[in-house]
Amino acid sequence: MVSTTDAIIMLFTTGCVLSAFSWLYKENKWFTFTEYILIGAMAGFKGAQGIVVFYNSTFRAISPEHFVGPVLGFIAGLLMFATFIPKLGWLTKYSLSIMIGTGIGVNLRSAAQTQLGFQIAATIFAFDSPSMLVNISNLILLAATVSVLVVFLFTPETKGIVKHTSFIGRCFLMVAFGVTYGFKVMGGTSSLILRWRDILVWPSYLMLIPAVLLIAYDVMKSRNNGT
Amino acid sequence: MSSKSLKIDPRFIYLAVMLSIAIPILFPLGLPISISESSRQTYEAITAVPEGGYVIFSVGVNYDAKGEMIYMLQDLIKHNLQLGNKVILLTFNEAQDSAIAEEAMLAVMDDNGGVYGENIVHLGFLAGLEASMSTFATDVRAVVNVDYYGTPVDDLPIMDGLRNWEDMDLILMFAIGGDQPQGELRQFNTPYGIPVSGGSVAGIYANIVPFINSGQLSGYLNGLKGTAEYELIMEQPGEAVLGMDAQSLMSLTVIVFIILGNFGTGKVAIISSKTTGVDT
């Protein structure tokens, strides 16, 4: 049993989702209305979450054992706002330099091993697997890796073996782009499916009635106007 | 110089796509779902955690991807609680991700033996991205003083045994874009050897596959499909499995329209070359 409050929220949410979908029919005021609601809600939500995080990581975090870190963090954060005062704008550079310096230092610590070492190791295959399929798969992966790298060799002239290897590399790249596109479509579809599952439950599906009627009215109006 | 298939009003295609999703939701077809090796590896990584071990959920999911990721999060929290693991939810990416983590936690906690503060906790957003991850790995208390609700972590029994990376048994990272899982690999897996797994939206899965193949990631779930596979592996079919019929039928509809479009374009090209004598 859905409570009245939940029913109102569900109907409003479904109305917003259908208004968003209505853009596929054509640009309309319902879509614009929902667009503004979404932007406003997201801005408000992010702002509220930011305040909670700020409060938790500064005032709530300060204790006799943890004093210096939160206070320094607070000051560094405060300096970021100095950019709004033209005469003190240079102070922002201190906060930015701490952020960028720390970020790069921490990222680089194991970046080479994570993104280079392990990845290179993963392409050095042993072709001695008892399974012939695994050996073939390894061979294809090795061919793909080498040929795709050749595509991005710009120094040698593109002729002879370089040209042919580069062509094979481009084919592998096209396959990779196709896979990426396929996954993107699948991801978009998943969101669409779950939205529809929210719509096709009681009492949300009631909103389909006004949506269909509005589109039918618009189609009739367009026909009468000859557009 | 025209072909009927090229004259279809795009709105009819949208309508067909919508129907291909709505029909299987109303009348499930029960199409088979094959289980990928990557999903199986994720299951094995989770079941390999010793009972009472700490599983860190690094939730990098915001509201844009909630639809695709919420059931994945719920399923993995549920499964970890059922196995008796301790679940630590936190977010390194954006403050708003905390709300998704909370929503998923509240949805499954009570029905699966979860007691807040005892075997599950939500630490909220830890600002600083990889700097924060790095500090979290070396000294948890240095970055976490209070949980998402403002309770001091010293008052939460679950936090007694979590001091640094030595106490972490598995990192589950939930990604929706860019190079998100790489941060966890750089800060937890490479330096300390903590297994990293999790799941992402399907849109970025292709970027993640090289890290699964190299063995750096202990499996990874691929969007709604990965979630459905996981539900089948743990023999608890749920929301994701129900959505896969619509996924298959919708993909079929798109394939049909791609074939029609290509057929139409080819026909136009043939007619054009016959009329003008020029290949198009």
mmCIF file of C-alpha atoms in Angstrom, chain A:
data_model
loop_
_atom_site.group_PDB
_atom_site.id
_atom_site.type_symbol
_atom_site.label_atom_id
_atom_site.label_comp_id
_atom_site.label_asym_id
_atom_site.label_seq_id
_atom_site.Cartn_x
_atom_site.Cartn_y
_atom_site.Cartn_z
ATOM 1 C CA MET A 1 0.000 0.000 0.000
ATOM 2 C CA VAL A 2 1.471 3.317 -1.083
ATOM 3 C CA SER A 3 1.002 6.230 1.320
ATOM 4 C CA THR A 4 -0.433 9.507 0.031
ATOM 5 C CA THR A 5 2.908 11.291 0.423
ATOM 6 C CA ASP A 6 4.746 8.551 -1.469
ATOM 7 C CA ALA A 7 2.067 8.567 -4.175
ATOM 8 C CA ILE A 8 2.449 12.326 -4.681
ATOM 9 C CA ILE A 9 6.249 12.014 -4.844
ATOM 10 C CA MET A 10 5.995 9.101 -7.302
ATOM 11 C CA LEU A 11 3.541 10.968 -9.538
ATOM 12 C CA PHE A 12 5.701 14.091 -9.493
ATOM 13 C CA THR A 13 8.878 12.077 -10.249
ATOM 14 C CA THR A 14 7.192 10.233 -13.107
ATOM 15 C CA GLY A 15 5.873 13.533 -14.453
ATOM 16 C CA CYS A 16 9.428 14.873 -14.471
ATOM 17 C CA VAL A 17 10.790 11.749 -16.192
ATOM 18 C CA LEU A 18 8.074 11.848 -18.860
ATOM 19 C CA SER A 19 8.677 15.570 -19.355
ATOM 20 C CA ALA A 20 12.355 14.799 -19.918
ATOM 21 C CA PHE A 21 11.426 12.100 -22.452
ATOM 22 C CA SER A 22 9.048 14.534 -24.168
ATOM 23 C CA TRP A 23 12.060 16.260 -25.720
ATOM 24 C CA LEU A 24 12.261 13.277 -28.079
ATOM 25 C CA TYR A 25 8.885 14.359 -29.449
ATOM 26 C CA LYS A 26 9.838 18.009 -29.648
ATOM 27 C CA GLU A 27 11.123 20.908 -27.544
ATOM 28 C CA ASN A 28 8.349 22.001 -25.169
ATOM 29 C CA LYS A 29 7.644 23.946 -21.990
ATOM 30 C CA TRP A 30 7.273 20.797 -19.856
ATOM 31 C CA PHE A 31 10.791 19.752 -20.737
ATOM 32 C CA THR A 32 12.143 23.234 -19.911
ATOM 33 C CA PHE A 33 10.284 23.194 -16.585
ATOM 34 C CA THR A 34 11.837 19.824 -15.636
ATOM 35 C CA GLU A 35 15.248 20.967 -16.829
ATOM 36 C CA TYR A 36 15.150 23.966 -14.462
ATOM 37 C CA ILE A 37 13.924 21.803 -11.579
ATOM 38 C CA LEU A 38 16.792 19.352 -12.139
ATOM 39 C CA ILE A 39 19.448 22.071 -12.306
ATOM 40 C CA GLY A 40 18.077 23.800 -9.204
ATOM 41 C CA ALA A 41 17.741 20.573 -7.236
ATOM 42 C CA MET A 42 21.235 19.386 -8.125
ATOM 43 C CA ALA A 43 22.795 22.746 -7.228
ATOM 44 C CA GLY A 44 20.954 22.783 -3.895
ATOM 45 C CA PHE A 45 21.802 19.156 -3.160
ATOM 46 C CA LYS A 46 25.504 19.575 -3.952
ATOM 47 C CA GLY A 47 25.632 22.747 -1.860
ATOM 48 C CA ALA A 48 24.009 21.006 1.110
ATOM 49 C CA GLN A 49 26.374 18.008 0.839
ATOM 50 C CA GLY A 50 29.335 20.396 0.641
ATOM 51 C CA ILE A 51 28.287 22.142 3.856
ATOM 52 C CA VAL A 52 27.987 18.788 5.683
ATOM 53 C CA VAL A 53 31.444 17.710 4.495
ATOM 54 C CA PHE A 54 32.944 21.093 5.428
ATOM 55 C CA TYR A 55 31.436 20.905 8.907
ATOM 56 C CA ASN A 56 32.495 17.268 9.447
ATOM 57 C CA SER A 57 36.054 17.738 8.227
ATOM 58 C CA THR A 58 36.745 20.976 10.098
ATOM 59 C CA PHE A 59 34.776 21.791 13.255
ATOM 60 C CA ARG A 60 33.796 18.200 14.083
ATOM 61 C CA ALA A 61 37.243 16.869 13.228
ATOM 62 C CA ILE A 62 39.117 19.193 15.586
ATOM 63 C CA SER A 63 40.175 17.504 18.816
ATOM 64 C CA PRO A 64 43.226 17.788 21.093
ATOM 65 C CA GLU A 65 44.848 14.874 19.161
ATOM 66 C CA HIS A 66 43.832 16.157 15.727
ATOM 67 C CA PHE A 67 44.273 19.902 15.762
ATOM 68 C CA VAL A 68 46.974 21.015 13.353
ATOM 69 C CA GLY A 69 45.710 19.064 10.290
ATOM 70 C CA PRO A 70 42.071 20.253 10.291
ATOM 71 C CA VAL A 71 43.072 23.863 11.120
ATOM 72 C CA LEU A 72 45.668 23.992 8.328
ATOM 73 C CA GLY A 73 43.149 22.418 5.955
ATOM 74 C CA PHE A 74 40.582 25.019 6.955
ATOM 75 C CA ILE A 75 43.024 27.871 6.349
ATOM 76 C CA ALA A 76 44.097 26.423 2.986
ATOM 77 C CA GLY A 77 40.458 26.072 1.990
ATOM 78 C CA LEU A 78 39.704 29.615 3.096
ATOM 79 C CA LEU A 79 42.545 30.948 0.955
ATOM 80 C CA MET A 80 40.831 29.495 -2.132
ATOM 81 C CA PHE A 81 38.172 32.166 -1.715
ATOM 82 C CA ALA A 82 40.803 34.939 -1.780
ATOM 83 C CA THR A 83 40.392 34.933 -5.550
ATOM 84 C CA PHE A 84 37.167 36.919 -5.039
ATOM 85 C CA ILE A 85 39.164 39.797 -3.501
ATOM 86 C CA PRO A 86 41.339 41.210 -6.308
ATOM 87 C CA LYS A 87 44.069 42.529 -3.992
ATOM 88 C CA LEU A 88 44.418 39.204 -2.160
ATOM 89 C CA GLY A 89 43.916 36.948 -5.185
ATOM 90 C CA TRP A 90 47.570 35.837 -5.117
ATOM 91 C CA LEU A 91 46.949 33.985 -1.837
ATOM 92 C CA THR A 92 44.936 31.360 -3.755
ATOM 93 C CA LYS A 93 48.183 30.194 -5.339
ATOM 94 C CA TYR A 94 49.355 28.787 -1.999
ATOM 95 C CA SER A 95 46.312 26.534 -1.676
ATOM 96 C CA LEU A 96 46.521 25.492 -5.315
ATOM 97 C CA SER A 97 50.224 24.689 -5.061
ATOM 98 C CA ILE A 98 49.589 22.491 -2.003
ATOM 99 C CA MET A 99 46.730 20.690 -3.793
ATOM 100 C CA ILE A 100 48.580 20.172 -7.075
ATOM 101 C CA GLY A 101 51.889 19.264 -5.422
ATOM 102 C CA THR A 102 50.329 16.756 -3.066
ATOM 103 C CA GLY A 103 48.138 15.316 -5.804
ATOM 104 C CA ILE A 104 50.989 14.774 -8.260
ATOM 105 C CA GLY A 105 53.306 13.417 -5.564
ATOM 106 C CA VAL A 106 50.784 10.857 -4.324
ATOM 107 C CA ASN A 107 49.642 9.856 -7.835
ATOM 108 C CA LEU A 108 53.167 9.343 -9.142
ATOM 109 C CA ARG A 109 54.150 7.130 -6.238
ATOM 110 C CA SER A 110 52.966 3.949 -7.920
ATOM 111 C CA ALA A 111 51.628 5.207 -11.257
ATOM 112 C CA ALA A 112 54.513 3.812 -13.304
ATOM 113 C CA GLN A 113 54.138 0.345 -11.842
ATOM 114 C CA THR A 114 50.305 0.346 -11.978
ATOM 115 C CA GLN A 115 49.800 1.749 -15.449
ATOM 116 C CA LEU A 116 53.029 0.778 -17.190
ATOM 117 C CA GLY A 117 54.818 -2.097 -15.488
ATOM 118 C CA PHE A 118 51.829 -4.381 -14.952
ATOM 119 C CA GLN A 119 50.329 -3.513 -18.338
ATOM 120 C CA ILE A 120 53.555 -4.308 -20.205
ATOM 121 C CA ALA A 121 53.904 -7.521 -18.224
ATOM 122 C CA ALA A 122 50.342 -8.436 -19.167
ATOM 123 C CA THR A 123 51.184 -8.277 -22.882
ATOM 124 C CA ILE A 124 54.236 -10.518 -22.597
ATOM 125 C CA PHE A 125 52.560 -13.856 -23.140
ATOM 126 C CA ALA A 126 53.805 -17.341 -22.835
ATOM 127 C CA PHE A 127 52.443 -19.417 -25.699
ATOM 128 C CA ASP A 128 52.737 -22.685 -23.856
ATOM 129 C CA SER A 129 49.205 -22.987 -22.487
ATOM 130 C CA PRO A 130 47.680 -26.489 -22.841
ATOM 131 C CA SER A 131 44.620 -24.771 -24.302
ATOM 132 C CA MET A 132 45.062 -23.874 -27.962
ATOM 133 C CA LEU A 133 42.318 -21.221 -27.665
ATOM 134 C CA VAL A 134 44.256 -19.379 -24.928
ATOM 135 C CA ASN A 135 47.383 -19.413 -27.118
ATOM 136 C CA ILE A 136 45.440 -18.040 -30.095
ATOM 137 C CA SER A 137 43.850 -15.379 -27.881
ATOM 138 C CA ASN A 138 47.296 -14.359 -26.560
ATOM 139 C CA LEU A 139 48.646 -14.196 -30.110
ATOM 140 C CA ILE A 140 45.774 -11.941 -31.226
ATOM 141 C CA LEU A 141 46.280 -9.688 -28.192
ATOM 142 C CA LEU A 142 50.000 -9.421 -28.912
ATOM 143 C CA ALA A 143 49.335 -8.656 -32.605
ATOM 144 C CA ALA A 144 46.738 -6.046 -31.607
ATOM 145 C CA THR A 145 49.037 -4.343 -29.104
ATOM 146 C CA VAL A 146 51.974 -4.140 -31.517
ATOM 147 C CA SER A 147 49.946 -3.098 -34.565
ATOM 148 C CA VAL A 148 48.023 -0.404 -32.656
ATOM 149 C CA LEU A 149 51.315 1.003 -31.346
ATOM 150 C CA VAL A 150 52.588 1.123 -34.945
ATOM 151 C CA VAL A 151 49.578 3.334 -35.894
ATOM 152 C CA PHE A 152 51.022 5.997 -33.602
ATOM 153 C CA LEU A 153 54.564 5.774 -34.996
ATOM 154 C CA PHE A 154 54.824 9.008 -36.936
ATOM 155 C CA THR A 155 58.567 9.035 -37.625
ATOM 156 C CA PRO A 156 58.930 6.295 -40.280
ATOM 157 C CA GLU A 157 57.360 6.785 -43.692
ATOM 158 C CA THR A 158 54.042 4.943 -43.994
ATOM 159 C CA LYS A 159 54.934 2.337 -46.618
ATOM 160 C CA GLY A 160 55.829 -1.328 -46.823
ATOM 161 C CA ILE A 161 55.508 -3.297 -43.612
ATOM 162 C CA VAL A 162 54.723 -0.171 -41.547
ATOM 163 C CA LYS A 163 51.764 0.596 -43.808
ATOM 164 C CA HIS A 164 50.324 -2.919 -43.592
ATOM 165 C CA THR A 165 50.861 -3.217 -39.830
ATOM 166 C CA SER A 166 49.327 0.220 -39.374
ATOM 167 C CA PHE A 167 46.270 -0.888 -41.375
ATOM 168 C CA ILE A 168 45.840 -3.944 -39.126
ATOM 169 C CA GLY A 169 46.233 -1.639 -36.106
ATOM 170 C CA ARG A 170 43.494 0.649 -37.405
ATOM 171 C CA CYS A 171 41.208 -2.370 -37.790
ATOM 172 C CA PHE A 172 41.848 -3.333 -34.159
ATOM 173 C CA LEU A 173 41.192 0.289 -33.126
ATOM 174 C CA MET A 174 37.861 0.249 -34.966
ATOM 175 C CA VAL A 175 36.898 -2.937 -33.144
ATOM 176 C CA ALA A 176 37.861 -1.268 -29.832
ATOM 177 C CA PHE A 177 35.816 1.854 -30.648
ATOM 178 C CA GLY A 178 32.874 -0.370 -31.599
ATOM 179 C CA VAL A 179 33.087 -2.202 -28.287
ATOM 180 C CA THR A 180 33.257 1.096 -26.381
ATOM 181 C CA TYR A 181 30.248 2.434 -28.293
ATOM 182 C CA GLY A 182 28.334 -0.793 -27.669
ATOM 183 C CA PHE A 183 29.010 -0.559 -23.934
ATOM 184 C CA LYS A 184 27.926 3.087 -23.928
ATOM 185 C CA VAL A 185 24.626 2.165 -25.594
ATOM 186 C CA MET A 186 24.175 -0.677 -23.107
ATOM 187 C CA GLY A 187 24.779 1.708 -20.204
ATOM 188 C CA GLY A 188 22.285 4.236 -21.541
ATOM 189 C CA THR A 189 19.750 1.475 -22.061
ATOM 190 C CA SER A 190 20.171 0.276 -18.483
ATOM 191 C CA SER A 191 19.273 3.711 -17.130
ATOM 192 C CA LEU A 192 16.297 3.859 -19.483
ATOM 193 C CA ILE A 193 15.094 0.404 -18.405
ATOM 194 C CA LEU A 194 15.238 1.266 -14.728
ATOM 195 C CA ARG A 195 13.389 4.554 -15.336
ATOM 196 C CA TRP A 196 10.661 2.628 -17.158
ATOM 197 C CA ARG A 197 10.424 0.165 -14.302
ATOM 198 C CA ASP A 198 9.784 3.112 -11.993
ATOM 199 C CA ILE A 199 7.104 4.416 -14.351
ATOM 200 C CA LEU A 200 5.271 1.119 -14.832
ATOM 201 C CA VAL A 201 4.210 0.744 -11.197
ATOM 202 C CA TRP A 202 1.133 1.942 -9.348
ATOM 203 C CA PRO A 203 0.371 4.866 -9.173
ATOM 204 C CA SER A 204 3.209 6.215 -11.374
ATOM 205 C CA TYR A 205 1.748 4.877 -14.605
ATOM 206 C CA LEU A 206 -1.275 7.164 -14.196
ATOM 207 C CA MET A 207 0.956 9.977 -15.458
ATOM 208 C CA LEU A 208 1.117 8.218 -18.842
ATOM 209 C CA ILE A 209 -2.530 9.224 -19.448
ATOM 210 C CA PRO A 210 -1.995 13.019 -19.482
ATOM 211 C CA ALA A 211 1.298 12.505 -21.357
ATOM 212 C CA VAL A 212 -0.372 10.542 -24.164
ATOM 213 C CA LEU A 213 -3.346 12.967 -24.251
ATOM 214 C CA LEU A 214 -1.028 15.981 -24.527
ATOM 215 C CA ILE A 215 0.890 14.403 -27.427
ATOM 216 C CA ALA A 216 -2.387 13.396 -29.162
ATOM 217 C CA TYR A 217 -3.703 16.952 -28.756
ATOM 218 C CA ASP A 218 -0.510 18.360 -30.237
ATOM 219 C CA VAL A 219 -0.629 15.955 -33.200
ATOM 220 C CA MET A 220 -4.288 16.912 -33.909
ATOM 221 C CA LYS A 221 -3.448 20.611 -33.607
ATOM 222 C CA SER A 222 -0.510 20.252 -35.985
ATOM 223 C CA ARG A 223 -2.685 18.413 -38.525
ATOM 224 C CA ASN A 224 -5.384 21.093 -38.359
ATOM 225 C CA ASN A 225 -2.760 23.786 -38.837
ATOM 226 C CA GLY A 226 -1.338 21.792 -41.734
ATOM 227 C CA THR A 227 2.159 21.762 -40.219
#
